[in-house]
Short mmCIF file of C-alpha atoms in Angstrom, two decimals:
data_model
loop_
_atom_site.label_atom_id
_atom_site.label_comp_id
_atom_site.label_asym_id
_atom_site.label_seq_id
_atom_site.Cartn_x
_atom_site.Cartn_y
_atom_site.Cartn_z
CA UNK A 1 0.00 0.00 0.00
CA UNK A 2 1.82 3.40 -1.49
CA UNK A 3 1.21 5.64 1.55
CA UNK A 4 4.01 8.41 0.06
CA UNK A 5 5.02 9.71 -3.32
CA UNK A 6 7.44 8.02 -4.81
CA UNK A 7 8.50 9.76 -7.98
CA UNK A 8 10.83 12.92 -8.70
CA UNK A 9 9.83 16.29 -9.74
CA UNK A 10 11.67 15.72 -12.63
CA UNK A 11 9.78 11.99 -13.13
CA UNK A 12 5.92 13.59 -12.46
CA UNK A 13 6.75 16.55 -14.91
CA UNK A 14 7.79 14.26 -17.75
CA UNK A 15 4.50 12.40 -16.97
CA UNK A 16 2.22 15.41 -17.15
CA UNK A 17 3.45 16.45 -19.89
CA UNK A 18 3.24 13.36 -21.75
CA UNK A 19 -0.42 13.23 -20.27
CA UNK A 20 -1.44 16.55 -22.29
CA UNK A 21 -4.38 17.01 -19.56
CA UNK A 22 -5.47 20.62 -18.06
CA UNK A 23 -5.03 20.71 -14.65
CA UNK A 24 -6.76 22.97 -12.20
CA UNK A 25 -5.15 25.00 -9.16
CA UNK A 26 -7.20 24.40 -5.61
CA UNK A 27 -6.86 25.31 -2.59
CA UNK A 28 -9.17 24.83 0.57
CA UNK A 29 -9.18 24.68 4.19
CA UNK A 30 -11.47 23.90 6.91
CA UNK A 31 -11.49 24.42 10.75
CA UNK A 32 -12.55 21.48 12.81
CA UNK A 33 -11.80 18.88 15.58
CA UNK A 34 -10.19 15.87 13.64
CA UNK A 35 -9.59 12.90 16.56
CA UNK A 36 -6.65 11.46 14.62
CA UNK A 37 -4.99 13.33 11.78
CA UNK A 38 -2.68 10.14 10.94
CA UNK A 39 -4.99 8.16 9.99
CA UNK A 40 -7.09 10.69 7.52
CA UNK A 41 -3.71 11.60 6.25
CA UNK A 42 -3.54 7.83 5.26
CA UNK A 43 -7.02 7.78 3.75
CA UNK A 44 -6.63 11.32 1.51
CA UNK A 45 -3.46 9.85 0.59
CA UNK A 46 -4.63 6.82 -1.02
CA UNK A 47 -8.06 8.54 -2.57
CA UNK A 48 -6.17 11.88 -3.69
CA UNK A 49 -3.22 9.71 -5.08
CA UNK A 50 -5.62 7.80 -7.06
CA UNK A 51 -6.75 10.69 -8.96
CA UNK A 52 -3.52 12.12 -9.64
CA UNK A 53 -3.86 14.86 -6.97
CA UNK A 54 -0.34 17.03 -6.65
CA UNK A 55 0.22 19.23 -4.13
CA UNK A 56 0.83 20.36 -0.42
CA UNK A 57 -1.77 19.23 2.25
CA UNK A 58 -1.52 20.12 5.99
CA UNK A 59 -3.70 18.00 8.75
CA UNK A 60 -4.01 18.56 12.23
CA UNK A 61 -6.42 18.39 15.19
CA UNK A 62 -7.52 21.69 13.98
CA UNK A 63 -8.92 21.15 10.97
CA UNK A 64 -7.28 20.22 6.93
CA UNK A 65 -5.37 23.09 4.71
CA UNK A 66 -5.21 22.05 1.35
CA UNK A 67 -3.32 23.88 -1.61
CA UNK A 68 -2.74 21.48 -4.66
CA UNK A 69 -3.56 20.39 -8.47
CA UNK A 70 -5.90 17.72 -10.58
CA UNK A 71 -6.67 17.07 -13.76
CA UNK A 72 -9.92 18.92 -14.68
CA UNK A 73 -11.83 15.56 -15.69
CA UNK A 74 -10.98 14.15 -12.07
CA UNK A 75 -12.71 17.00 -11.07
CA UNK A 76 -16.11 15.46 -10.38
CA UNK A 77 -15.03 12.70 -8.82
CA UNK A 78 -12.33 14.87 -6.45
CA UNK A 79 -15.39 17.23 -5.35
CA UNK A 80 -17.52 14.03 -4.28
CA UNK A 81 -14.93 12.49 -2.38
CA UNK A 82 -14.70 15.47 -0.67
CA UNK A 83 -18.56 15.73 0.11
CA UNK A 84 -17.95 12.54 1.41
CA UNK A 85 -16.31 13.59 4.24
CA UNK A 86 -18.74 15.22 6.84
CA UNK A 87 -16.74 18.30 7.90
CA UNK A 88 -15.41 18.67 4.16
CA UNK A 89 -18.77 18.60 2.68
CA UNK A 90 -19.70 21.43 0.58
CA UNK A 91 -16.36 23.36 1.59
CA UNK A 92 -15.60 26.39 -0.64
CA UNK A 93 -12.65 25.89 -3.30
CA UNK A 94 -10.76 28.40 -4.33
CA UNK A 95 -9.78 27.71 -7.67
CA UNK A 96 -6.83 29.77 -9.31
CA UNK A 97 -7.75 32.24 -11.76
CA UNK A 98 -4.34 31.43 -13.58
CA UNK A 99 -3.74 27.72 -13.95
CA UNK A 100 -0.22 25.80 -14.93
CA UNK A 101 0.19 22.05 -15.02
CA UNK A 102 3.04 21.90 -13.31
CA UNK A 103 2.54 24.13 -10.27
CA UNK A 104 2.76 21.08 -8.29
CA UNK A 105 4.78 18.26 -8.48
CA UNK A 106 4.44 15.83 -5.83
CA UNK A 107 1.75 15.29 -3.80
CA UNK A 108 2.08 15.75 0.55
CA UNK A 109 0.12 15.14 3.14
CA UNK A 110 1.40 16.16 6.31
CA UNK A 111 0.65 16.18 9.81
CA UNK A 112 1.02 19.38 11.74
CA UNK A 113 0.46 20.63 15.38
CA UNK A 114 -1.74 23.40 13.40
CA UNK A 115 -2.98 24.06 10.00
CA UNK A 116 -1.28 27.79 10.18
CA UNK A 117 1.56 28.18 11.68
CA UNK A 118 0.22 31.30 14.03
CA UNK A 119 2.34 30.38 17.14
CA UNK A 120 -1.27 31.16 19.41
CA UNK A 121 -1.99 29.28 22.40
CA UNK A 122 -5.63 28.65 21.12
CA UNK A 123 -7.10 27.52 24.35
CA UNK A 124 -7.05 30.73 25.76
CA UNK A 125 -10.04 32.26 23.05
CA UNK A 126 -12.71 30.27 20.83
CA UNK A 127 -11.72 29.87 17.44
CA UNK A 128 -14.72 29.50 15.79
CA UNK A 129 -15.84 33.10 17.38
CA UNK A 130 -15.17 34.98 14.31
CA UNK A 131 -15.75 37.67 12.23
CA UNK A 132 -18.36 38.69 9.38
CA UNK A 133 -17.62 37.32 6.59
CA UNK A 134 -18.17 39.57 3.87
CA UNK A 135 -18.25 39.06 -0.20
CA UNK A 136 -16.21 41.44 -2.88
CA UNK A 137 -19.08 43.73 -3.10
CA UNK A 138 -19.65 44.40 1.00
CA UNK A 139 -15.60 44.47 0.88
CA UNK A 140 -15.55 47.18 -1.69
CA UNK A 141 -18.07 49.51 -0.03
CA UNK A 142 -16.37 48.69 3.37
CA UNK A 143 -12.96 49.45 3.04
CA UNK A 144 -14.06 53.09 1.30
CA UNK A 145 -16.00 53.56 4.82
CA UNK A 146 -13.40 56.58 6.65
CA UNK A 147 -14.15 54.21 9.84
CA UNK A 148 -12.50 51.51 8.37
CA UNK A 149 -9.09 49.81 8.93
CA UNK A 150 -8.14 47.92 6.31
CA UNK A 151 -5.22 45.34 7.10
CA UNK A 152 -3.25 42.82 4.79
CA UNK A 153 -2.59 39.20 6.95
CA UNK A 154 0.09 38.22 4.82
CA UNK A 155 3.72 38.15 5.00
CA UNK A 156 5.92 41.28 3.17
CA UNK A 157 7.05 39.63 0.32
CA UNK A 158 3.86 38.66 -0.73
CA UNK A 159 2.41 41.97 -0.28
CA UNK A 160 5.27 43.68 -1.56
CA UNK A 161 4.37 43.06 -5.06
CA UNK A 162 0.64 43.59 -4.90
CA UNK A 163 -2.24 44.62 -2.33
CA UNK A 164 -5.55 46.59 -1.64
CA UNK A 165 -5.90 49.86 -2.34
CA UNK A 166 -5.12 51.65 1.13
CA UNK A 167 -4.23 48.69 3.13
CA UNK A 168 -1.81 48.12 6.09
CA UNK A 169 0.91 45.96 5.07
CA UNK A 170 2.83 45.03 7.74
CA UNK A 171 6.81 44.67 7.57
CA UNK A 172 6.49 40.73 8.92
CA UNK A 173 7.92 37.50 8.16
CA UNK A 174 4.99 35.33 9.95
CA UNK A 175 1.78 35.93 10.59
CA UNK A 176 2.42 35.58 14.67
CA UNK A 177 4.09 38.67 13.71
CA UNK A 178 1.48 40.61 12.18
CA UNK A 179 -1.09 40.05 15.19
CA UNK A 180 1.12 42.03 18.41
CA UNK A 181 1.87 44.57 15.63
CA UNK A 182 -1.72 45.44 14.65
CA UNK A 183 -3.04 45.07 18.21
CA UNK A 184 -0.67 47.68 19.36
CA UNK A 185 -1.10 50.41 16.92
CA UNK A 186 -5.11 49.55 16.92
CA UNK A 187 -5.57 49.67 20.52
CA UNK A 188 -7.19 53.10 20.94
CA UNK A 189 -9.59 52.17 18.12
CA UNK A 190 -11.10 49.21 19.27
CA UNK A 191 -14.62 50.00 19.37
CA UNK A 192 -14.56 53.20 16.62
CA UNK A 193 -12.83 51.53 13.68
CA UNK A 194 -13.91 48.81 11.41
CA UNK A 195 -11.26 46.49 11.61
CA UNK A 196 -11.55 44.83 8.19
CA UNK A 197 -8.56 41.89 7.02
CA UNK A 198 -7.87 39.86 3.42
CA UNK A 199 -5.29 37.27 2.73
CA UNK A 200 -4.58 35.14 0.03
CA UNK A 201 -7.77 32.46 0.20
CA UNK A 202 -9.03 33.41 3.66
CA UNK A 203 -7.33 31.33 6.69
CA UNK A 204 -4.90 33.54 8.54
CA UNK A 205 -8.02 36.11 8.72
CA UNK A 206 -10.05 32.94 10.08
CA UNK A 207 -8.00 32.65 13.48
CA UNK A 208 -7.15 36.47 13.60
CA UNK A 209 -10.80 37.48 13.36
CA UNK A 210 -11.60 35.23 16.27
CA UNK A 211 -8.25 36.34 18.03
CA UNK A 212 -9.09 40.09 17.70
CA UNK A 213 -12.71 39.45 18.56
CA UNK A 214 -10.90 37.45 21.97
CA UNK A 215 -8.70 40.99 22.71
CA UNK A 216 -11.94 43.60 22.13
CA UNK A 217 -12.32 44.69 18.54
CA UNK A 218 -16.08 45.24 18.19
CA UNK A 219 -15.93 45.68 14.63
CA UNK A 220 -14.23 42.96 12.88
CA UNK A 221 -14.26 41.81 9.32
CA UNK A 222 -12.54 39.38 7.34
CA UNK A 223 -12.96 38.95 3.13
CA UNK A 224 -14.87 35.50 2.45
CA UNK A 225 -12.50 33.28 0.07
CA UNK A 226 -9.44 35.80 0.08
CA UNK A 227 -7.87 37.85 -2.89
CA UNK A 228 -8.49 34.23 -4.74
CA UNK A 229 -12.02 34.43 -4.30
CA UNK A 230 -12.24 38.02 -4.55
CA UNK A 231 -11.00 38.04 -8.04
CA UNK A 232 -13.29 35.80 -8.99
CA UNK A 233 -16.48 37.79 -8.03
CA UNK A 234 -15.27 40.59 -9.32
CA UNK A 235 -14.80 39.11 -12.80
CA UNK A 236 -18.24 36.99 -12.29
CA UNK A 237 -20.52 40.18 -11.14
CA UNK A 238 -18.65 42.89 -13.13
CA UNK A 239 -17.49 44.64 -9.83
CA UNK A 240 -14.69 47.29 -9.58
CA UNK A 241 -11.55 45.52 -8.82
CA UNK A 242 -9.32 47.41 -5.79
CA UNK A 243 -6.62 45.19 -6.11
CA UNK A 244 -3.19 46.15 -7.18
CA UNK A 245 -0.26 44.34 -8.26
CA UNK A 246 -0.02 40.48 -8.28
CA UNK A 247 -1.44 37.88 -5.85
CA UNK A 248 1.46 35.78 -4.37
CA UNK A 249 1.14 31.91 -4.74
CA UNK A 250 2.79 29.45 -2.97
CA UNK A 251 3.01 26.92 -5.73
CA UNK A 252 5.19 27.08 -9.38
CA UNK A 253 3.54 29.75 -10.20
CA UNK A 254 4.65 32.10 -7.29
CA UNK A 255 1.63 34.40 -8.05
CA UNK A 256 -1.48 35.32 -10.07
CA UNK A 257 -1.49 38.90 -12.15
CA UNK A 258 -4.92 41.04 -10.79
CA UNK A 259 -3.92 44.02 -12.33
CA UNK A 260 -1.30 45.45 -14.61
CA UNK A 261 -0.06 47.56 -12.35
CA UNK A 262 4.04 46.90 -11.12
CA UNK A 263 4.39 48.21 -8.07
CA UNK A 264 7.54 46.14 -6.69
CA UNK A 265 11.11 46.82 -8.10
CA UNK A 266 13.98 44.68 -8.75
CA UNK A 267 15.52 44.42 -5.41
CA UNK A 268 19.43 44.77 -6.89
CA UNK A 269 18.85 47.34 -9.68
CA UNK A 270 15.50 49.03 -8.48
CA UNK A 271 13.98 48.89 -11.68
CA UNK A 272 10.37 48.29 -11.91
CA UNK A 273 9.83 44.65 -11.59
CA UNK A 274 7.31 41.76 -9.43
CA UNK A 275 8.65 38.69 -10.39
CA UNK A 276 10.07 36.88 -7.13
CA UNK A 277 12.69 34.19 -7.77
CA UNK A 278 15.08 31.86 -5.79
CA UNK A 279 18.53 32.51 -5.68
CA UNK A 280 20.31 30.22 -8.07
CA UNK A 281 23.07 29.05 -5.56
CA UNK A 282 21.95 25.43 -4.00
CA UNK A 283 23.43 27.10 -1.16
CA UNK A 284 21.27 30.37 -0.70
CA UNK A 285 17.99 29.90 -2.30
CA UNK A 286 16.97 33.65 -1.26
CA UNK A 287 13.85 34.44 -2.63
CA UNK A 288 13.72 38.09 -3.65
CA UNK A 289 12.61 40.07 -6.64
CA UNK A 290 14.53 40.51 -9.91
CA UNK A 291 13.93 42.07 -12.89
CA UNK A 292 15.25 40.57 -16.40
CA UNK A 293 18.33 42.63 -16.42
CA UNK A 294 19.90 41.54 -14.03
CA UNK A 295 18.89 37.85 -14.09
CA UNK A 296 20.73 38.21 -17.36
CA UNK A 297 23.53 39.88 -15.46
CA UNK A 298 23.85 37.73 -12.15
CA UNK A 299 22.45 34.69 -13.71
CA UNK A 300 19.50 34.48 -11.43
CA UNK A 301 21.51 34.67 -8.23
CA UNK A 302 21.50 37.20 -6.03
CA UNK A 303 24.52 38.44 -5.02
CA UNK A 304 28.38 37.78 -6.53
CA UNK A 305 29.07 35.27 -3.98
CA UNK A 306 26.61 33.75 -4.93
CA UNK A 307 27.57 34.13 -8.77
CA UNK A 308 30.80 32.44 -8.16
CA UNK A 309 29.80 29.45 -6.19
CA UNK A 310 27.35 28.72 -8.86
CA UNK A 311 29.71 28.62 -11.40
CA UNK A 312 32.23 26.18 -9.39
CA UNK A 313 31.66 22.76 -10.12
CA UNK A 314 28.97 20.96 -8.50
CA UNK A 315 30.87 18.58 -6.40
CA UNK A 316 32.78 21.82 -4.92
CA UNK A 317 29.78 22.93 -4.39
CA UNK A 318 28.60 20.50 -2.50
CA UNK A 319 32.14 20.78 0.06
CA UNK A 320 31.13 24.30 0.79
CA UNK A 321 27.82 23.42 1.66
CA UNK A 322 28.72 20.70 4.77
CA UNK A 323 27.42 22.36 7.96
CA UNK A 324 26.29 25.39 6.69
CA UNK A 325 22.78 23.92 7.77
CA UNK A 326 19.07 24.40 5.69
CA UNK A 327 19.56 26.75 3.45
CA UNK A 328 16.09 27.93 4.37
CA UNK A 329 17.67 28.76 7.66
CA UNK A 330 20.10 31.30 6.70
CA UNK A 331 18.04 33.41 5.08
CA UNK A 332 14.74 35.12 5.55
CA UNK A 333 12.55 35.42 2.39
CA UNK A 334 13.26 38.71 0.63
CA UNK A 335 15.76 40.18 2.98
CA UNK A 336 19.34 40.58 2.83
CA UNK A 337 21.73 43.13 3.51
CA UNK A 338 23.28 43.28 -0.35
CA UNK A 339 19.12 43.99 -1.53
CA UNK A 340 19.70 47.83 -1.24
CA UNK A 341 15.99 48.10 -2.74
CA UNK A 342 13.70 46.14 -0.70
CA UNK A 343 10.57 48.10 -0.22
CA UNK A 344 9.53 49.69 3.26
CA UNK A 345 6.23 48.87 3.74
CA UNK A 346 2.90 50.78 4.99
CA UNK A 347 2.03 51.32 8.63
CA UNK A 348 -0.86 51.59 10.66
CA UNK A 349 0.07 55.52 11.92
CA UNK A 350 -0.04 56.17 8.12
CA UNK A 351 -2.99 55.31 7.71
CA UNK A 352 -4.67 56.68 10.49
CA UNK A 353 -2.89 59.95 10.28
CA UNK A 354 -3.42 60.44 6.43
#
């Protein structure tokens, strides 16, 4: 019984490919007490598996958070196994309004201690006190209301290349960040503002709706589906769209276009630019923004260190690497002192003293 994936990247791209099917982007998540996330791990596994399902699945005692492809005739039959599972029945999908084959190439199911990593002690509020919900057209009417707070829940690298008109983007590399910060500057406005929050499909603002609820916010809002579902109803009921930039992805893709608009820049040359990429070094693996220039120029690496063990040999790579550790550890996402254009990013006091 195949309980893990046991192909390459390399091996399940040469097989979609030679498949020739459309596959479409999902991603859902649900909140609720699973008794032994093991064993359902086991059991998606083997169903999911089954219909070629690729992607990266997170279970816990807290509930399922799903982001991953199929092809779009397994559709059906992926949507009824779903509805097959009481606490998974009907659940809202997000599907991607830009599609690629090969965002994913494995699929895996993990277990976590939590579905979001949110560092919250979640015994100390009720999680399932939330927020309204609200669609794209209650969004766009609330977030022109002078009352209204309007806060981004995502990390700065993914709002650093597109978000809301007027939002709050905190400078943060977790979301446990973003929640002390926003409390703070919000604490003299916890009854007078509308506190209204968007990520990318709608489950960071599920716990932090509940968790600002917990500390006092009267007014609390949270967009229903995220920017993913947002861009759909906009396109679907004609609305105005108030998004700017890109969407960030966490797939292939690295993000969805919403609107023409560039408002990142290359983070070596400061040229406009809002395509992220990973440092080409085995070694580094930064993930920062760079424009075509100078991925030309540094050959999609982001520094000259980085050029020059790149262009050593691969075994000497390898020697340098022993004990240097993850290279996801050395480096935070988008930051590094030799980026001298990384993009400060907007405050609360901006916003309330505009």
């Amino acid at each position: 019984m195949q309980l893990y994936n046991n192909l390459s990247a390399k091996e399940r791209a040469e097989l979609i490919a030679q498949a020739g099917k459309d596959r479409l982007t999902i991603s859902f998540y649900a909140y609720a007490k699973i008794g032994n996330p093991k064993t359902l791990r086991n059991q998606l596994f083997l169903a999911w598996n089954a219909l070629d399902v690729l992607g990266r699945i997170y279970v816990a005692h807290e509930g399922i958070n799903a982001q991953l492809s199929i092809p779009a005739d397994n559709f059906e039959a992926f949507k009824s196994h779903l509805d097959s599972i009481p606490f998974l029945e009907n659940v809202r999908l997000n599907i991607a309004i830009e599609h690629d084959n090969f965002a994913f190439l494995k699929l895996k199911i993990k277990v976590r201690d939590k579905i979001v990593a949110d560092g919250l002690n979640d015994a100390t509020f009720d999680v399932t006190d939330i927020g309204v919900h609200v669609n794209a057209e209650r969004f766009n009417e609330l977030i022109e209301d002078e009352n209204t707070v309007l806060v981004d829940m995502r990390n700065h690298y993914e709002s650093e290349i597109g978000h809301f008109k007027n939002a709050v983007t905190p400078d943060v590399d977790t979301f446990r960040e973003s929640l002390d910060i926003i409390e703070e500057d919000l604490k003299d406005h916890k009854e007078d503002k509308n506190l209204v929050m968007y990520c990318t499909g709608g489950i960071r603002c599920e716990k932090a709706s509940a968790y600002y609820k917990h500390k006092g916010f009267k007014n609390v809002f949270q967009l229903e589906g995220g920017i993913i579902n947002y861009v759909r109803q906009i396109n679907d009921k004609g609305l105005e769209n108030k998004f700017i930039g890109k969407n960030f992805v966490f797939d292939q893709r690295r993000s969805e276009r919403i609107s023409d608009d560039v408002i990142a820049q290359c983070h070596q040359c400061g040229a406009p630019a809002d395509l992220h990429t990973n440092c080409a070094n085995d070694a580094c693996h930064l993930l920062f923004i760079q424009c075509e220039a100078c991925k030309e120029k540094m050959d999609n690496c982001c520094s000259t260190n980085c050029m020059e063990v790149h262009h050593l040999p691969y075994e000497e790579q390898k020697e340098l690497r022993k004990g240097q550790g993850n290279s996801n550890d050395i480096f935070k996402k988008g930051r590094a002192d030799h980026l001298p254009y990384k993009q400060d990013l907007r405050n609360i006091f901006e916003i309330l003293n505009k």
